[in-house]
PDB file of C-alpha atoms in Angstrom:
ATOM      1  CA  UNK J   1       0.123   0.021  -0.004  1.00 84.00           C
ATOM      2  CA  UNK J   2       1.389   3.549  -0.496  1.00 93.00           C
ATOM      3  CA  UNK J   3       1.896   5.834   1.795  1.00 98.00           C
ATOM      4  CA  UNK J   4      -1.544   7.883   2.525  1.00 98.00           C
ATOM      5  CA  UNK J   5      -1.438  11.707   2.032  1.00 98.00           C
ATOM      6  CA  UNK J   6      -2.731  13.701   4.554  1.00 99.00           C
ATOM      7  CA  UNK J   7      -2.518  17.276   5.897  1.00 99.00           C
ATOM      8  CA  UNK J   8      -2.495  17.680   9.566  1.00 99.00           C
ATOM      9  CA  UNK J   9      -4.472  20.785  10.816  1.00 99.00           C
ATOM     10  CA  UNK J  10      -3.481  21.575  14.240  1.00 98.00           C
ATOM     11  CA  UNK J  11      -3.038  23.780  17.076  1.00 98.00           C
ATOM     12  CA  UNK J  12      -0.071  22.396  19.302  1.00 98.00           C
ATOM     13  CA  UNK J  13      -0.293  21.913  22.202  1.00 95.00           C
ATOM     14  CA  UNK J  14       1.758  18.897  23.441  1.00 96.00           C
ATOM     15  CA  UNK J  15      -0.345  16.314  22.234  1.00 96.00           C
ATOM     16  CA  UNK J  16      -0.338  17.709  19.187  1.00 98.00           C
ATOM     17  CA  UNK J  17       3.068  17.473  19.090  1.00 98.00           C
ATOM     18  CA  UNK J  18       3.176  13.891  19.546  1.00 98.00           C
ATOM     19  CA  UNK J  19       0.461  13.408  16.977  1.00 98.00           C
ATOM     20  CA  UNK J  20       2.754  15.344  14.569  1.00 98.00           C
ATOM     21  CA  UNK J  21       6.002  13.398  15.531  1.00 98.00           C
ATOM     22  CA  UNK J  22       4.172   9.991  15.190  1.00 98.00           C
ATOM     23  CA  UNK J  23       3.146  11.311  11.722  1.00 98.00           C
ATOM     24  CA  UNK J  24       6.629  12.437  10.753  1.00 98.00           C
ATOM     25  CA  UNK J  25       8.165   9.018  11.911  1.00 98.00           C
ATOM     26  CA  UNK J  26       5.782   6.840   9.601  1.00 98.00           C
ATOM     27  CA  UNK J  27       6.807   7.387   6.300  1.00 98.00           C
ATOM     28  CA  UNK J  28       5.850   4.082   5.246  1.00 98.00           C
ATOM     29  CA  UNK J  29       2.102   4.685   5.761  1.00 98.00           C
ATOM     30  CA  UNK J  30       1.934   8.663   6.202  1.00 98.00           C
ATOM     31  CA  UNK J  31       2.869  10.799   3.888  1.00 98.00           C
ATOM     32  CA  UNK J  32       2.628  14.312   5.329  1.00 98.00           C
ATOM     33  CA  UNK J  33       1.913  16.775   2.496  1.00 98.00           C
ATOM     34  CA  UNK J  34       1.525  19.776   4.745  1.00 98.00           C
ATOM     35  CA  UNK J  35       0.867  20.894   8.408  1.00 99.00           C
ATOM     36  CA  UNK J  36      -1.592  23.988   8.849  1.00 99.00           C
ATOM     37  CA  UNK J  37      -1.810  25.901  11.809  1.00 99.00           C
ATOM     38  CA  UNK J  38      -4.991  27.262  13.590  1.00 98.00           C
ATOM     39  CA  UNK J  39      -5.599  28.994  16.429  1.00 98.00           C
ATOM     40  CA  UNK J  40      -6.863  26.914  19.505  1.00 98.00           C
ATOM     41  CA  UNK J  41      -5.083  25.559  22.389  1.00 97.00           C
ATOM     42  CA  UNK J  42      -2.873  28.841  22.334  1.00 98.00           C
ATOM     43  CA  UNK J  43      -3.375  31.699  19.817  1.00 98.00           C
ATOM     44  CA  UNK J  44      -2.070  31.403  16.097  1.00 98.00           C
ATOM     45  CA  UNK J  45       1.176  33.108  16.365  1.00 98.00           C
ATOM     46  CA  UNK J  46       2.170  30.429  18.769  1.00 98.00           C
ATOM     47  CA  UNK J  47       0.384  27.822  17.141  1.00 98.00           C
ATOM     48  CA  UNK J  48       2.389  28.342  13.763  1.00 98.00           C
ATOM     49  CA  UNK J  49       5.712  28.656  15.885  1.00 98.00           C
ATOM     50  CA  UNK J  50       5.012  25.395  17.458  1.00 98.00           C
ATOM     51  CA  UNK J  51       4.354  23.452  14.622  1.00 98.00           C
ATOM     52  CA  UNK J  52       8.085  24.379  13.074  1.00 98.00           C
ATOM     53  CA  UNK J  53       9.501  23.812  16.290  1.00 98.00           C
ATOM     54  CA  UNK J  54       7.980  20.026  16.035  1.00 98.00           C
ATOM     55  CA  UNK J  55       8.840  19.834  12.958  1.00 98.00           C
ATOM     56  CA  UNK J  56      12.771  20.651  13.081  1.00 98.00           C
ATOM     57  CA  UNK J  57      12.586  18.853  16.814  1.00 98.00           C
ATOM     58  CA  UNK J  58      11.717  15.663  14.449  1.00 98.00           C
ATOM     59  CA  UNK J  59      14.416  16.609  11.724  1.00 98.00           C
ATOM     60  CA  UNK J  60      11.935  17.571   9.172  1.00 98.00           C
ATOM     61  CA  UNK J  61      12.609  21.074   8.852  1.00 98.00           C
ATOM     62  CA  UNK J  62      11.308  20.865   5.131  1.00 98.00           C
ATOM     63  CA  UNK J  63       7.783  20.290   5.963  1.00 98.00           C
ATOM     64  CA  UNK J  64       5.464  23.096   4.718  1.00 98.00           C
ATOM     65  CA  UNK J  65       3.733  24.529   7.406  1.00 99.00           C
ATOM     66  CA  UNK J  66       0.941  27.017   6.830  1.00 99.00           C
ATOM     67  CA  UNK J  67      -0.242  29.792   9.082  1.00 98.00           C
ATOM     68  CA  UNK J  68      -4.572  29.489   9.067  1.00 98.00           C
ATOM     69  CA  UNK J  69      -7.267  31.169  10.562  1.00 98.00           C
ATOM     70  CA  UNK J  70      -6.512  33.229  13.876  1.00 98.00           C
ATOM     71  CA  UNK J  71     -10.483  33.423  15.350  1.00 98.00           C
ATOM     72  CA  UNK J  72     -13.334  31.338  14.948  1.00 98.00           C
ATOM     73  CA  UNK J  73     -15.823  31.518  12.378  1.00 98.00           C
ATOM     74  CA  UNK J  74     -18.586  33.327  14.325  1.00 97.00           C
ATOM     75  CA  UNK J  75     -16.811  33.682  18.082  1.00 97.00           C
ATOM     76  CA  UNK J  76     -13.997  34.867  19.812  1.00 98.00           C
ATOM     77  CA  UNK J  77     -11.128  32.757  20.588  1.00 98.00           C
ATOM     78  CA  UNK J  78     -11.331  30.508  23.658  1.00 98.00           C
ATOM     79  CA  UNK J  79      -7.705  28.984  24.568  1.00 98.00           C
ATOM     80  CA  UNK J  80      -6.452  26.654  26.977  1.00 94.00           C
ATOM     81  CA  UNK J  81      -3.143  28.009  28.176  1.00 94.00           C
ATOM     82  CA  UNK J  82      -4.322  26.800  31.562  1.00 88.00           C
ATOM     83  CA  UNK J  83      -3.873  23.067  30.240  1.00 90.00           C
ATOM     84  CA  UNK J  84      -1.057  23.664  27.916  1.00 92.00           C
ATOM     85  CA  UNK J  85       1.206  26.657  29.397  1.00 93.00           C
ATOM     86  CA  UNK J  86       1.568  29.836  27.862  1.00 95.00           C
ATOM     87  CA  UNK J  87       3.822  28.736  25.022  1.00 96.00           C
ATOM     88  CA  UNK J  88       1.370  25.538  24.377  1.00 95.00           C
ATOM     89  CA  UNK J  89       4.640  23.423  24.375  1.00 97.00           C
ATOM     90  CA  UNK J  90       5.714  24.146  28.378  1.00 95.00           C
ATOM     91  CA  UNK J  91       7.500  21.434  29.619  1.00 95.00           C
ATOM     92  CA  UNK J  92      10.662  21.048  27.445  1.00 96.00           C
ATOM     93  CA  UNK J  93      13.100  23.715  26.433  1.00 96.00           C
ATOM     94  CA  UNK J  94      13.089  23.807  22.582  1.00 97.00           C
ATOM     95  CA  UNK J  95      14.944  26.060  20.490  1.00 97.00           C
ATOM     96  CA  UNK J  96      13.224  29.026  18.430  1.00 98.00           C
ATOM     97  CA  UNK J  97      12.555  27.499  14.609  1.00 98.00           C
ATOM     98  CA  UNK J  98      14.514  28.685  11.858  1.00 98.00           C
ATOM     99  CA  UNK J  99      12.380  27.170   9.092  1.00 98.00           C
ATOM    100  CA  UNK J 100      10.092  29.675   7.679  1.00 98.00           C
ATOM    101  CA  UNK J 101       6.555  29.153   7.275  1.00 98.00           C
ATOM    102  CA  UNK J 102       5.289  28.877   3.738  1.00 98.00           C
ATOM    103  CA  UNK J 103       3.764  31.054   1.364  1.00 98.00           C
ATOM    104  CA  UNK J 104       0.208  31.556   1.652  1.00 98.00           C
ATOM    105  CA  UNK J 105      -2.956  30.850   3.787  1.00 98.00           C
ATOM    106  CA  UNK J 106      -3.822  27.357   5.421  1.00 99.00           C
ATOM    107  CA  UNK J 107      -7.015  27.549   3.961  1.00 99.00           C
ATOM    108  CA  UNK J 108      -6.030  28.170   0.543  1.00 98.00           C
ATOM    109  CA  UNK J 109      -3.396  25.080   0.820  1.00 99.00           C
ATOM    110  CA  UNK J 110      -6.002  22.605   1.887  1.00 99.00           C
ATOM    111  CA  UNK J 111      -7.890  24.081  -0.916  1.00 99.00           C
ATOM    112  CA  UNK J 112      -5.174  23.806  -3.735  1.00 98.00           C
ATOM    113  CA  UNK J 113      -3.984  20.580  -2.809  1.00 98.00           C
ATOM    114  CA  UNK J 114      -7.897  18.762  -2.411  1.00 98.00           C
ATOM    115  CA  UNK J 115      -8.083  20.189  -6.381  1.00 98.00           C
ATOM    116  CA  UNK J 116      -4.368  19.057  -7.217  1.00 98.00           C
ATOM    117  CA  UNK J 117      -4.125  15.387  -6.087  1.00 98.00           C
ATOM    118  CA  UNK J 118      -6.405  12.764  -7.475  1.00 98.00           C
ATOM    119  CA  UNK J 119      -9.898  12.779  -6.303  1.00 98.00           C
ATOM    120  CA  UNK J 120      -9.969  10.588  -3.155  1.00 98.00           C
ATOM    121  CA  UNK J 121      -6.287  10.407  -1.831  1.00 98.00           C
ATOM    122  CA  UNK J 122      -5.925  13.292   0.507  1.00 98.00           C
ATOM    123  CA  UNK J 123      -6.946  12.668   4.234  1.00 99.00           C
ATOM    124  CA  UNK J 124      -7.248  15.848   6.549  1.00 99.00           C
ATOM    125  CA  UNK J 125      -6.249  15.199  10.143  1.00 99.00           C
ATOM    126  CA  UNK J 126      -7.830  17.842  12.168  1.00 99.00           C
ATOM    127  CA  UNK J 127      -6.207  18.223  15.790  1.00 98.00           C
ATOM    128  CA  UNK J 128      -7.832  21.402  16.831  1.00 98.00           C
ATOM    129  CA  UNK J 129     -10.601  23.500  16.529  1.00 98.00           C
ATOM    130  CA  UNK J 130     -12.297  23.077  12.905  1.00 99.00           C
ATOM    131  CA  UNK J 131     -11.580  26.598  11.745  1.00 99.00           C
ATOM    132  CA  UNK J 132      -9.427  25.765   8.293  1.00 99.00           C
ATOM    133  CA  UNK J 133     -11.242  22.942   7.349  1.00 99.00           C
ATOM    134  CA  UNK J 134     -15.129  24.837   7.466  1.00 99.00           C
ATOM    135  CA  UNK J 135     -13.517  27.655   6.196  1.00 99.00           C
ATOM    136  CA  UNK J 136     -11.926  25.721   2.860  1.00 99.00           C
ATOM    137  CA  UNK J 137     -15.244  23.570   2.600  1.00 98.00           C
ATOM    138  CA  UNK J 138     -17.397  27.279   2.534  1.00 98.00           C
ATOM    139  CA  UNK J 139     -14.866  28.834   0.087  1.00 98.00           C
ATOM    140  CA  UNK J 140     -14.492  25.858  -2.234  1.00 98.00           C
ATOM    141  CA  UNK J 141     -17.655  23.662  -1.829  1.00 98.00           C
ATOM    142  CA  UNK J 142     -16.032  21.019  -4.688  1.00 98.00           C
ATOM    143  CA  UNK J 143     -13.393  19.914  -2.260  1.00 98.00           C
ATOM    144  CA  UNK J 144     -15.867  18.483  -0.096  1.00 98.00           C
ATOM    145  CA  UNK J 145     -16.388  15.193  -2.228  1.00 98.00           C
ATOM    146  CA  UNK J 146     -12.497  15.092  -3.382  1.00 98.00           C
ATOM    147  CA  UNK J 147     -11.482  14.140   0.493  1.00 99.00           C
ATOM    148  CA  UNK J 148     -10.884  10.576   1.121  1.00 98.00           C
ATOM    149  CA  UNK J 149     -11.364  10.918   4.877  1.00 98.00           C
ATOM    150  CA  UNK J 150     -11.623  13.555   7.592  1.00 99.00           C
ATOM    151  CA  UNK J 151     -10.161  11.819  10.922  1.00 99.00           C
ATOM    152  CA  UNK J 152     -10.261  14.246  13.714  1.00 99.00           C
ATOM    153  CA  UNK J 153     -10.007  14.521  17.469  1.00 98.00           C
ATOM    154  CA  UNK J 154     -12.963  16.053  19.053  1.00 98.00           C
ATOM    155  CA  UNK J 155     -16.132  15.856  20.937  1.00 98.00           C
ATOM    156  CA  UNK J 156     -17.331  13.454  23.442  1.00 98.00           C
ATOM    157  CA  UNK J 157     -20.642  11.347  24.242  1.00 96.00           C
ATOM    158  CA  UNK J 158     -20.333   9.516  27.443  1.00 96.00           C
ATOM    159  CA  UNK J 159     -17.166  11.414  28.730  1.00 94.00           C
ATOM    160  CA  UNK J 160     -19.441  14.567  28.327  1.00 93.00           C
ATOM    161  CA  UNK J 161     -17.225  17.626  28.383  1.00 95.00           C
ATOM    162  CA  UNK J 162     -13.745  18.628  29.126  1.00 94.00           C
ATOM    163  CA  UNK J 163     -13.982  22.585  28.756  1.00 96.00           C
ATOM    164  CA  UNK J 164     -17.795  22.772  29.609  1.00 97.00           C
ATOM    165  CA  UNK J 165     -20.230  19.867  31.187  1.00 96.00           C
ATOM    166  CA  UNK J 166     -20.977  19.035  27.766  1.00 97.00           C
ATOM    167  CA  UNK J 167     -18.578  20.221  25.284  1.00 98.00           C
ATOM    168  CA  UNK J 168     -15.010  19.076  24.466  1.00 98.00           C
ATOM    169  CA  UNK J 169     -12.518  22.044  23.866  1.00 98.00           C
ATOM    170  CA  UNK J 170     -12.044  21.539  20.160  1.00 98.00           C
ATOM    171  CA  UNK J 171     -15.701  21.720  19.151  1.00 98.00           C
ATOM    172  CA  UNK J 172     -16.478  24.155  21.874  1.00 98.00           C
ATOM    173  CA  UNK J 173     -14.085  26.721  20.482  1.00 98.00           C
ATOM    174  CA  UNK J 174     -15.685  26.517  16.998  1.00 98.00           C
ATOM    175  CA  UNK J 175     -18.785  24.979  17.242  1.00 98.00           C
ATOM    176  CA  UNK J 176     -20.194  26.903  13.978  1.00 98.00           C
ATOM    177  CA  UNK J 177     -17.033  25.217  11.887  1.00 99.00           C
ATOM    178  CA  UNK J 178     -17.868  21.743  13.260  1.00 99.00           C
ATOM    179  CA  UNK J 179     -21.456  21.872  12.067  1.00 98.00           C
ATOM    180  CA  UNK J 180     -20.107  22.626   8.457  1.00 98.00           C
ATOM    181  CA  UNK J 181     -17.736  19.741   8.788  1.00 99.00           C
ATOM    182  CA  UNK J 182     -20.098  17.314  10.124  1.00 98.00           C
ATOM    183  CA  UNK J 183     -22.748  18.232   7.293  1.00 98.00           C
ATOM    184  CA  UNK J 184     -20.195  18.215   4.672  1.00 98.00           C
ATOM    185  CA  UNK J 185     -20.783  14.635   3.065  1.00 98.00           C
ATOM    186  CA  UNK J 186     -17.154  13.618   3.222  1.00 98.00           C
ATOM    187  CA  UNK J 187     -16.443  10.288   5.508  1.00 98.00           C
ATOM    188  CA  UNK J 188     -15.721  11.450   8.594  1.00 99.00           C
ATOM    189  CA  UNK J 189     -13.804   9.304  11.631  1.00 99.00           C
ATOM    190  CA  UNK J 190     -13.825  10.942  14.920  1.00 98.00           C
ATOM    191  CA  UNK J 191     -11.523  10.461  17.999  1.00 98.00           C
ATOM    192  CA  UNK J 192     -13.576  11.727  21.149  1.00 98.00           C
ATOM    193  CA  UNK J 193     -12.484  11.964  24.578  1.00 97.00           C
ATOM    194  CA  UNK J 194     -14.615   8.685  25.152  1.00 97.00           C
ATOM    195  CA  UNK J 195     -11.398   6.757  23.603  1.00 98.00           C
ATOM    196  CA  UNK J 196      -8.390   9.600  24.438  1.00 97.00           C
ATOM    197  CA  UNK J 197      -9.203   9.366  27.867  1.00 94.00           C
ATOM    198  CA  UNK J 198      -8.500   5.661  27.784  1.00 96.00           C
ATOM    199  CA  UNK J 199      -4.610   6.464  26.278  1.00 96.00           C
ATOM    200  CA  UNK J 200      -3.233   7.615  29.640  1.00 94.00           C
ATOM    201  CA  UNK J 201       0.785   7.888  30.032  1.00 93.00           C
ATOM    202  CA  UNK J 202       1.070   6.395  33.154  1.00 91.00           C
ATOM    203  CA  UNK J 203       4.637   6.619  34.932  1.00 91.00           C
ATOM    204  CA  UNK J 204       6.198   3.525  33.118  1.00 94.00           C
ATOM    205  CA  UNK J 205       5.037   4.467  29.692  1.00 95.00           C
ATOM    206  CA  UNK J 206       6.238   7.875  29.819  1.00 94.00           C
ATOM    207  CA  UNK J 207       9.602   6.469  31.509  1.00 95.00           C
ATOM    208  CA  UNK J 208       9.776   4.333  28.061  1.00 97.00           C
ATOM    209  CA  UNK J 209       9.726   7.789  26.243  1.00 97.00           C
ATOM    210  CA  UNK J 210      12.617   8.908  28.306  1.00 97.00           C
ATOM    211  CA  UNK J 211      14.381   5.839  28.157  1.00 98.00           C
ATOM    212  CA  UNK J 212      14.940   6.305  24.410  1.00 98.00           C
ATOM    213  CA  UNK J 213      17.589   8.733  25.227  1.00 97.00           C
ATOM    214  CA  UNK J 214      16.761  11.133  22.395  1.00 98.00           C
ATOM    215  CA  UNK J 215      16.077  14.712  22.008  1.00 98.00           C
ATOM    216  CA  UNK J 216      12.696  13.642  20.835  1.00 98.00           C
ATOM    217  CA  UNK J 217      11.845  10.922  23.488  1.00 98.00           C
ATOM    218  CA  UNK J 218      13.104  13.305  26.451  1.00 98.00           C
ATOM    219  CA  UNK J 219      11.259  15.798  24.998  1.00 98.00           C
ATOM    220  CA  UNK J 220       7.718  13.734  24.925  1.00 97.00           C
ATOM    221  CA  UNK J 221       8.170  12.860  28.628  1.00 96.00           C
ATOM    222  CA  UNK J 222       8.877  16.307  29.634  1.00 96.00           C
ATOM    223  CA  UNK J 223       5.907  17.488  27.542  1.00 95.00           C
ATOM    224  CA  UNK J 224       3.614  14.707  29.558  1.00 91.00           C
ATOM    225  CA  UNK J 225       5.154  15.723  32.871  1.00 89.00           C
ATOM    226  CA  UNK J 226       4.021  19.161  32.323  1.00 89.00           C
ATOM    227  CA  UNK J 227       0.322  18.593  31.463  1.00 77.00           C
ATOM    228  CA  UNK J 228      -0.682  15.709  33.369  1.00 68.00           C
ATOM    229  CA  UNK J 229      -0.635  17.612  36.496  1.00 64.00           C
ATOM    230  CA  UNK J 230      -3.738  19.501  34.968  1.00 65.00           C
ATOM    231  CA  UNK J 231      -5.884  16.064  34.319  1.00 64.00           C
ATOM    232  CA  UNK J 232      -4.438  14.019  37.292  1.00 64.00           C
ATOM    233  CA  UNK J 233      -6.215  16.694  39.465  1.00 67.00           C
ATOM    234  CA  UNK J 234      -9.070  17.130  37.198  1.00 69.00           C
ATOM    235  CA  UNK J 235      -9.850  13.284  36.646  1.00 68.00           C
ATOM    236  CA  UNK J 236      -7.808  11.777  39.684  1.00 67.00           C
ATOM    237  CA  UNK J 237      -6.401   9.591  36.760  1.00 69.00           C
ATOM    238  CA  UNK J 238      -3.161   7.938  36.601  1.00 75.00           C
ATOM    239  CA  UNK J 239      -1.501  10.407  33.800  1.00 80.00           C
ATOM    240  CA  UNK J 240      -2.040  12.646  30.892  1.00 85.00           C
ATOM    241  CA  UNK J 241      -4.516  11.590  27.957  1.00 91.00           C
ATOM    242  CA  UNK J 242      -2.594  11.827  24.689  1.00 95.00           C
ATOM    243  CA  UNK J 243      -5.305  12.812  22.661  1.00 97.00           C
ATOM    244  CA  UNK J 244      -3.717  13.849  19.503  1.00 98.00           C
ATOM    245  CA  UNK J 245      -2.003  10.879  18.781  1.00 98.00           C
ATOM    246  CA  UNK J 246      -5.054   9.004  18.383  1.00 98.00           C
ATOM    247  CA  UNK J 247      -5.423  10.101  14.947  1.00 98.00           C
ATOM    248  CA  UNK J 248      -2.212   9.548  13.534  1.00 98.00           C
ATOM    249  CA  UNK J 249      -2.203   5.889  15.107  1.00 98.00           C
ATOM    250  CA  UNK J 250      -5.542   5.469  13.253  1.00 98.00           C
ATOM    251  CA  UNK J 251      -4.157   5.940  10.017  1.00 98.00           C
ATOM    252  CA  UNK J 252      -1.238   3.553  11.039  1.00 98.00           C
ATOM    253  CA  UNK J 253      -3.012   0.459  12.880  1.00 98.00           C
ATOM    254  CA  UNK J 254      -6.727   1.527  12.276  1.00 98.00           C
ATOM    255  CA  UNK J 255      -7.192  -2.160  14.440  1.00 98.00           C
ATOM    256  CA  UNK J 256      -6.475  -0.605  17.932  1.00 98.00           C
ATOM    257  CA  UNK J 257      -9.866   1.546  17.880  1.00 98.00           C
ATOM    258  CA  UNK J 258     -13.162   0.436  17.767  1.00 98.00           C
ATOM    259  CA  UNK J 259     -16.409   2.270  17.446  1.00 98.00           C
ATOM    260  CA  UNK J 260     -19.783   2.665  15.592  1.00 98.00           C
ATOM    261  CA  UNK J 261     -20.971   4.503  12.080  1.00 98.00           C
ATOM    262  CA  UNK J 262     -23.669   6.781  13.532  1.00 98.00           C
ATOM    263  CA  UNK J 263     -25.314  10.387  13.405  1.00 98.00           C
ATOM    264  CA  UNK J 264     -23.604  13.223  15.166  1.00 98.00           C
ATOM    265  CA  UNK J 265     -24.799  16.682  15.181  1.00 98.00           C
ATOM    266  CA  UNK J 266     -23.522  19.874  16.760  1.00 98.00           C
ATOM    267  CA  UNK J 267     -25.067  21.791  18.901  1.00 98.00           C
ATOM    268  CA  UNK J 268     -24.751  25.900  17.793  1.00 98.00           C
ATOM    269  CA  UNK J 269     -27.596  27.311  19.958  1.00 97.00           C
ATOM    270  CA  UNK J 270     -27.987  26.701  23.689  1.00 97.00           C
ATOM    271  CA  UNK J 271     -26.187  28.342  26.091  1.00 93.00           C
ATOM    272  CA  UNK J 272     -26.254  25.147  27.993  1.00 96.00           C
ATOM    273  CA  UNK J 273     -24.667  22.903  26.038  1.00 98.00           C
ATOM    274  CA  UNK J 274     -23.167  24.739  23.180  1.00 98.00           C
ATOM    275  CA  UNK J 275     -20.513  22.536  21.179  1.00 98.00           C
ATOM    276  CA  UNK J 276     -21.731  19.355  22.259  1.00 98.00           C
ATOM    277  CA  UNK J 277     -21.194  16.508  19.938  1.00 98.00           C
ATOM    278  CA  UNK J 278     -24.882  14.978  20.191  1.00 98.00           C
ATOM    279  CA  UNK J 279     -23.873  11.541  19.078  1.00 98.00           C
ATOM    280  CA  UNK J 280     -26.395   8.601  18.567  1.00 98.00           C
ATOM    281  CA  UNK J 281     -24.598   6.094  19.959  1.00 98.00           C
ATOM    282  CA  UNK J 282     -27.816   3.920  20.746  1.00 97.00           C
ATOM    283  CA  UNK J 283     -29.288   5.106  16.754  1.00 97.00           C
ATOM    284  CA  UNK J 284     -32.618   5.918  17.988  1.00 98.00           C
ATOM    285  CA  UNK J 285     -32.874   9.687  16.219  1.00 98.00           C
ATOM    286  CA  UNK J 286     -33.679   7.982  13.061  1.00 97.00           C
ATOM    287  CA  UNK J 287     -31.383  10.379  11.403  1.00 98.00           C
ATOM    288  CA  UNK J 288     -28.483   9.309   8.761  1.00 98.00           C
ATOM    289  CA  UNK J 289     -25.069   8.218  10.166  1.00 98.00           C
ATOM    290  CA  UNK J 290     -22.233  10.845   9.082  1.00 98.00           C
ATOM    291  CA  UNK J 291     -19.385   9.639  11.204  1.00 98.00           C
ATOM    292  CA  UNK J 292     -17.586   6.698  12.568  1.00 98.00           C
ATOM    293  CA  UNK J 293     -17.560   7.427  16.283  1.00 98.00           C
ATOM    294  CA  UNK J 294     -14.547   5.809  17.898  1.00 98.00           C
ATOM    295  CA  UNK J 295     -15.633   4.158  21.675  1.00 98.00           C
ATOM    296  CA  UNK J 296     -12.591   2.190  22.949  1.00 98.00           C
ATOM    297  CA  UNK J 297      -8.894   1.696  22.054  1.00 98.00           C
ATOM    298  CA  UNK J 298      -6.136  -1.419  22.546  1.00 98.00           C
ATOM    299  CA  UNK J 299      -3.898   1.448  24.737  1.00 98.00           C
ATOM    300  CA  UNK J 300      -1.024  -1.181  25.217  1.00 98.00           C
ATOM    301  CA  UNK J 301      -1.058  -1.439  21.514  1.00 98.00           C
ATOM    302  CA  UNK J 302      -1.243   2.301  20.779  1.00 98.00           C
ATOM    303  CA  UNK J 303       1.429   3.090  23.397  1.00 98.00           C
ATOM    304  CA  UNK J 304       3.718   0.124  21.938  1.00 98.00           C
ATOM    305  CA  UNK J 305       3.133   1.701  18.452  1.00 98.00           C
ATOM    306  CA  UNK J 306       4.161   5.450  19.588  1.00 98.00           C
ATOM    307  CA  UNK J 307       7.254   4.248  21.730  1.00 98.00           C
ATOM    308  CA  UNK J 308       8.651   2.171  18.427  1.00 98.00           C
ATOM    309  CA  UNK J 309       7.773   5.143  16.034  1.00 98.00           C
ATOM    310  CA  UNK J 310       9.612   7.958  18.193  1.00 98.00           C
ATOM    311  CA  UNK J 311      12.706   5.790  18.546  1.00 98.00           C
ATOM    312  CA  UNK J 312      13.094   6.314  15.068  1.00 98.00           C
ATOM    313  CA  UNK J 313      13.648  10.218  14.943  1.00 97.00           C
TER     314      UNK J 313
END
């Protein structure tokens, strides 16, 4: 099988960084056509910088990184420095990037790439708010039918919310964008909190990253050392969930995940449940399925894959 062509749309974020590293370490399965930055965990000025920092950490400074949308479609930006720190990559000390941003806007890169590549051969991998993807779909509706798949981290059902009682952060930041994406007609696979909260970096798993003894292994261990404090305090868990690497792990070993093809709608009107992913897990609504909503993960297999791949960098 040829490597799968992907665009990573991201708001790094420590877990975004690990997702990018996993993709760049897996050229047999994944061909990263470019990385598009969006405002989310931290403002765009930091997410586009962090994406380039991660590419250089991976030894891949030739990766195209584009800056995208700096605000949600219809709302003020909500960020998550309380989780990821002021830079978004707090934990390790990493140098400022030397590589330049690629010319052009992320949205135009997404559109141009989908039009240039053969239909059904490019997968979009959003790891943050869906602003760039929705803006591209709105600006160029013809691209929807050209998308092979959208594999995204976002939403929740049984795990409810992490930024409000009912909403996961990525969807909450730009629910209007999420509504556009989920209605676009392209195949969608969702990695919600229901899955990612089972991908916990316990101490033995983090020790395995650190034991790699490489700049990448040590940096990943220091990233999770930093942001696990938030999740341990909030959830009483044994470590930090690695949300976003579930997206790239799925592209490499989809058998690690199980879920259901169901209908998922996005709440955009209610003050109480704004940004909720209303997932018809029990198929009671009668609405047509529009997404494969994952519900479980082989966590040991996931961390085995992640450790093995990070060792390559």
